[in-house]
Every structure is written in structure tokens, then in C-alpha cells.
mmCIF file of C-alpha atoms in Angstrom:
data_model
loop_
_atom_site.group_PDB
_atom_site.id
_atom_site.type_symbol
_atom_site.label_atom_id
_atom_site.label_comp_id
_atom_site.label_asym_id
_atom_site.label_seq_id
_atom_site.Cartn_x
_atom_site.Cartn_y
_atom_site.Cartn_z
ATOM 1 C CA MET A 1 -119.949 -172.478 31.548
ATOM 2 C CA SER A 2 -117.434 -174.478 33.465
ATOM 3 C CA TRP A 3 -116.831 -175.012 37.151
ATOM 4 C CA THR A 4 -113.885 -176.411 39.020
ATOM 5 C CA ARG A 5 -114.022 -178.269 42.335
ATOM 6 C CA GLY A 6 -110.718 -179.745 43.320
ATOM 7 C CA SER A 7 -109.515 -181.588 40.266
ATOM 8 C CA ARG A 8 -113.022 -181.930 38.814
ATOM 9 C CA ALA A 9 -113.956 -179.561 35.977
ATOM 10 C CA VAL A 10 -117.503 -179.728 34.709
ATOM 11 C CA LEU A 11 -119.320 -178.257 31.763
ATOM 12 C CA VAL A 12 -123.013 -177.795 32.484
ATOM 13 C CA VAL A 13 -125.463 -178.445 29.718
ATOM 14 C CA CYS A 14 -129.227 -178.242 29.583
ATOM 15 C CA VAL A 15 -130.246 -181.020 27.218
ATOM 16 C CA LEU A 16 -133.776 -180.730 25.959
ATOM 17 C CA LEU A 17 -136.284 -183.299 24.998
ATOM 18 C CA LEU A 18 -137.039 -184.651 21.585
ATOM 19 C CA THR A 19 -140.403 -182.829 21.560
ATOM 20 C CA GLY A 20 -138.827 -179.821 19.919
ATOM 21 C CA SER A 21 -138.751 -177.646 23.007
ATOM 22 C CA ALA A 22 -136.714 -174.473 22.816
ATOM 23 C CA GLY A 23 -135.762 -173.591 26.364
ATOM 24 C CA CYS A 24 -135.993 -174.816 29.905
ATOM 25 C CA GLY A 25 -139.283 -174.389 31.744
ATOM 26 C CA SER A 26 -140.076 -173.558 35.325
ATOM 27 C CA GLY A 27 -141.810 -176.724 36.401
ATOM 28 C CA GLU A 28 -145.314 -175.258 36.390
ATOM 29 C CA THR A 29 -147.888 -176.122 33.799
ATOM 30 C CA ARG A 30 -149.369 -173.202 32.006
ATOM 31 C CA GLY A 31 -153.016 -172.579 31.550
ATOM 32 C CA SER A 32 -155.850 -173.824 33.721
ATOM 33 C CA GLY A 33 -153.991 -176.757 35.303
ATOM 34 C CA ALA A 34 -153.980 -180.526 34.866
ATOM 35 C CA SER A 35 -156.859 -182.429 33.344
ATOM 36 C CA PRO A 36 -158.781 -184.624 35.805
ATOM 37 C CA THR A 37 -159.307 -187.375 33.195
ATOM 38 C CA PRO A 38 -156.826 -189.866 31.712
ATOM 39 C CA VAL A 39 -155.149 -188.703 28.533
ATOM 40 C CA GLY A 40 -153.350 -190.114 25.532
ATOM 41 C CA SER A 41 -153.370 -193.636 24.243
ATOM 42 C CA LEU A 42 -151.340 -196.643 25.292
ATOM 43 C CA LEU A 43 -148.794 -197.965 22.791
ATOM 44 C CA GLY A 44 -147.360 -201.455 22.477
ATOM 45 C CA ASP A 45 -143.857 -200.129 23.212
ATOM 46 C CA ARG A 46 -142.517 -200.493 26.751
ATOM 47 C CA ASP A 47 -139.555 -199.204 28.744
ATOM 48 C CA GLN A 48 -136.827 -201.475 30.186
ATOM 49 C CA GLU A 49 -139.026 -202.134 33.254
ATOM 50 C CA GLY A 50 -141.998 -203.205 31.107
ATOM 51 C CA ARG A 51 -144.053 -200.017 31.576
ATOM 52 C CA PRO A 52 -146.152 -199.049 28.531
ATOM 53 C CA TYR A 53 -145.746 -195.780 26.659
ATOM 54 C CA ARG A 54 -148.623 -193.285 26.868
ATOM 55 C CA GLU A 55 -148.709 -191.340 23.598
ATOM 56 C CA VAL A 56 -149.770 -187.674 23.743
ATOM 57 C CA ALA A 57 -149.905 -185.001 21.062
ATOM 58 C CA ARG A 58 -146.766 -182.926 20.538
ATOM 59 C CA ARG A 59 -148.674 -179.709 21.247
ATOM 60 C CA GLY A 60 -148.832 -179.225 25.007
ATOM 61 C CA ALA A 61 -146.818 -182.402 25.682
ATOM 62 C CA PRO A 62 -144.599 -182.562 28.765
ATOM 63 C CA GLY A 63 -140.900 -181.884 28.261
ATOM 64 C CA VAL A 64 -137.784 -182.262 30.381
ATOM 65 C CA GLY A 65 -134.216 -180.964 30.321
ATOM 66 C CA ILE A 66 -131.407 -182.136 32.583
ATOM 67 C CA GLU A 67 -128.479 -180.232 34.081
ATOM 68 C CA VAL A 68 -125.686 -181.898 36.068
ATOM 69 C CA GLN A 69 -123.070 -180.106 38.187
ATOM 70 C CA PRO A 70 -120.526 -181.287 40.736
ATOM 71 C CA GLY A 71 -121.766 -181.047 44.328
ATOM 72 C CA ARG A 72 -119.852 -178.940 46.846
ATOM 73 C CA ALA A 73 -119.623 -181.874 49.257
ATOM 74 C CA GLY A 74 -119.012 -184.500 46.562
ATOM 75 C CA GLY A 75 -121.394 -186.264 44.254
ATOM 76 C CA TRP A 76 -123.298 -184.585 41.448
ATOM 77 C CA ASN A 77 -126.261 -182.228 41.610
ATOM 78 C CA VAL A 78 -128.942 -183.116 39.075
ATOM 79 C CA ARG A 79 -131.527 -180.469 38.220
ATOM 80 C CA LEU A 80 -134.497 -181.072 35.946
ATOM 81 C CA ALA A 81 -136.222 -178.308 33.993
ATOM 82 C CA VAL A 82 -139.727 -179.368 33.028
ATOM 83 C CA ARG A 83 -142.266 -177.892 30.649
ATOM 84 C CA ASN A 84 -146.016 -178.575 30.687
ATOM 85 C CA PHE A 85 -145.429 -180.895 33.641
ATOM 86 C CA ARG A 86 -145.948 -180.824 37.408
ATOM 87 C CA PHE A 87 -144.491 -183.254 39.914
ATOM 88 C CA SER A 88 -147.189 -185.115 41.863
ATOM 89 C CA PRO A 89 -146.791 -185.519 45.618
ATOM 90 C CA ALA A 90 -146.291 -188.972 47.158
ATOM 91 C CA GLY A 91 -149.595 -190.777 47.648
ATOM 92 C CA THR A 92 -151.198 -189.387 44.479
ATOM 93 C CA ALA A 93 -153.804 -191.683 42.915
ATOM 94 C CA ALA A 94 -152.381 -194.092 40.335
ATOM 95 C CA ARG A 95 -153.986 -192.600 37.222
ATOM 96 C CA ALA A 96 -152.714 -190.687 34.217
ATOM 97 C CA VAL A 97 -153.550 -186.985 34.363
ATOM 98 C CA ALA A 98 -152.321 -184.571 31.683
ATOM 99 C CA GLY A 99 -148.973 -183.036 32.577
ATOM 100 C CA ARG A 100 -148.617 -184.736 35.975
ATOM 101 C CA GLY A 101 -146.432 -187.461 37.424
ATOM 102 C CA LEU A 102 -142.853 -188.156 38.396
ATOM 103 C CA ALA A 103 -139.431 -188.538 36.838
ATOM 104 C CA ARG A 104 -137.248 -191.602 37.029
ATOM 105 C CA LEU A 105 -133.515 -191.043 37.014
ATOM 106 C CA TYR A 106 -131.292 -193.611 35.336
ATOM 107 C CA VAL A 107 -127.512 -193.964 35.197
ATOM 108 C CA ASP A 108 -126.384 -196.140 32.298
ATOM 109 C CA GLY A 109 -129.913 -197.551 31.992
ATOM 110 C CA ARG A 110 -130.149 -198.518 35.681
ATOM 111 C CA LEU A 111 -132.845 -196.892 37.819
ATOM 112 C CA VAL A 112 -131.291 -194.890 40.666
ATOM 113 C CA ALA A 113 -134.200 -192.693 41.859
ATOM 114 C CA ARG A 114 -137.868 -191.812 41.502
ATOM 115 C CA LEU A 115 -138.184 -188.041 41.674
ATOM 116 C CA ARG A 116 -141.181 -186.005 42.828
ATOM 117 C CA ALA A 117 -139.165 -182.776 42.736
ATOM 118 C CA PRO A 118 -136.736 -181.299 40.187
ATOM 119 C CA GLY A 119 -133.533 -181.727 42.223
ATOM 120 C CA TYR A 120 -131.460 -184.743 43.245
ATOM 121 C CA ARG A 121 -127.939 -185.461 44.565
ATOM 122 C CA LEU A 122 -126.258 -188.284 42.663
ATOM 123 C CA ALA A 123 -123.593 -190.118 44.688
ATOM 124 C CA ASP A 124 -120.031 -190.380 43.310
ATOM 125 C CA ARG A 125 -120.198 -194.184 43.620
ATOM 126 C CA LEU A 126 -122.870 -194.231 40.890
ATOM 127 C CA VAL A 127 -120.517 -192.553 38.394
ATOM 128 C CA PRO A 128 -117.063 -194.134 38.751
ATOM 129 C CA ARG A 129 -114.255 -193.734 36.204
ATOM 130 C CA GLY A 130 -115.519 -193.646 32.623
ATOM 131 C CA THR A 131 -118.414 -192.142 30.713
ATOM 132 C CA HIS A 132 -121.923 -192.475 32.111
ATOM 133 C CA HIS A 133 -125.335 -191.540 30.712
ATOM 134 C CA VAL A 134 -127.657 -189.815 33.195
ATOM 135 C CA THR A 135 -131.244 -189.912 31.904
ATOM 136 C CA ALA A 136 -134.421 -188.375 33.303
ATOM 137 C CA ARG A 137 -137.662 -189.843 31.928
ATOM 138 C CA LEU A 138 -141.164 -188.581 32.713
ATOM 139 C CA TYR A 139 -143.914 -190.955 33.899
ATOM 140 C CA ALA A 140 -147.614 -190.509 34.605
ATOM 141 C CA ASP A 141 -148.820 -191.394 38.100
ATOM 142 C CA ASP A 142 -150.181 -194.707 36.793
ATOM 143 C CA GLY A 143 -146.626 -195.740 35.886
ATOM 144 C CA THR A 144 -146.933 -195.249 32.124
ATOM 145 C CA VAL A 145 -144.170 -193.468 30.219
ATOM 146 C CA TRP A 146 -145.124 -190.126 28.666
ATOM 147 C CA ALA A 147 -144.313 -190.383 24.940
ATOM 148 C CA VAL A 148 -144.518 -188.184 21.842
ATOM 149 C CA ASP A 149 -144.336 -189.721 18.347
ATOM 150 C CA GLY A 150 -143.583 -193.094 19.962
ATOM 151 C CA THR A 151 -140.512 -191.718 21.772
ATOM 152 C CA PRO A 152 -140.295 -191.446 25.580
ATOM 153 C CA VAL A 153 -140.236 -187.942 27.057
ATOM 154 C CA GLU A 154 -136.685 -187.933 28.411
ATOM 155 C CA SER A 155 -133.383 -186.108 28.410
ATOM 156 C CA THR A 156 -129.826 -187.409 28.842
ATOM 157 C CA ALA A 157 -126.541 -185.844 29.936
ATOM 158 C CA ASP A 158 -123.179 -187.620 29.771
ATOM 159 C CA ILE A 159 -120.743 -187.551 32.678
ATOM 160 C CA THR A 160 -117.131 -188.502 32.019
ATOM 161 C CA VAL A 161 -114.897 -189.192 35.022
ATOM 162 C CA SER A 162 -111.173 -189.656 34.398
ATOM 163 C CA GLU A 163 -108.844 -191.720 36.555
ATOM 164 C CA SER A 164 -107.511 -188.574 38.243
ATOM 165 C CA GLY A 165 -111.006 -187.869 39.613
ATOM 166 C CA SER A 166 -111.849 -185.085 37.180
ATOM 167 C CA GLY A 167 -115.106 -185.172 35.317
ATOM 168 C CA SER A 168 -117.117 -183.335 32.731
ATOM 169 C CA VAL A 169 -120.719 -183.206 31.602
ATOM 170 C CA SER A 170 -121.915 -182.862 28.031
#
């Protein structure tokens, strides 16, 4: 699909996680709900902020897809599609619970937002002329990075903005 807003044309893509998911989920975990006890095992690997990876089995692991579209009033609308994952409300206890937590949104490796819901408006100033990588990564409420096979649970979309103000997403 493509959209046009002024001189900005955008191709919307749902990029799915490395966990082998085959479709975008609704944001609700399936089954009986989240486990009340910590899950997974901590790895030695860490993200760019020094947060350790929390390894979980591929089966039932959280997943995330990302979709980016131009906003009607400027900026970019970011929408996350999660699987086996629920966003925790602010003030949730700092512990790892299966399939719960928040997403961190990065542009070119720089943290721009902590998300407790699947939608976010990304300001134009964060994606000036050039190609930019918009990444959503899932975290447990204790700050650890959800990981499968040693790889963070994340998804990335590229935004390319030309000098004429047009942009595309892939």
C-alpha cells in the first residue's frame, strides 16, 4: 500500500520479529494470562543501555511488528503489533512476568520513547533528510530485554526522507 500526504509518499510495511512469527497479533496474550513468577534466564549479552537479555523459549515468546505511516498533521504514526505480549501500565512492579512489559522505541539506535501502548507519534525532527532505522524492542518490567536464541525481541522499519520532504518506509 502507499499513501500520499503533500509531497510525502509512504509505503507501509509490517516487519515481524526474528522469532519466526507469521502475522501481526492483536496485543493480547492468549491463554490464561501472564505468569505471576519471573521467567527465562539472564544472559551475559546487554543492550546499548547496559540492560541484560532475558532468554525465553521460542514457543510462546513475545513478538513485535512495526508499522510506520505519515501523520495527517505532520510527523509519523508508529503502530506496534504484538504477539504473546501485553503492555503493563505505569507503576507496575519491577519484575519480569511472562509476556508483560513495555516497548522502547529507537531511531538510529537512540532511545526516543518508552511505550506502554501500541501507538506513538514520531516527530518530523527525529527523522530529518536521509534514511533512518525505527526500532521497537520489547522489555520486561524489570528492565531486561526479552530475547529468543540470544537475539532481542525487536522489529525495525526504515524511513527515508528526501530533500524535497518526501519519505518512504520499508
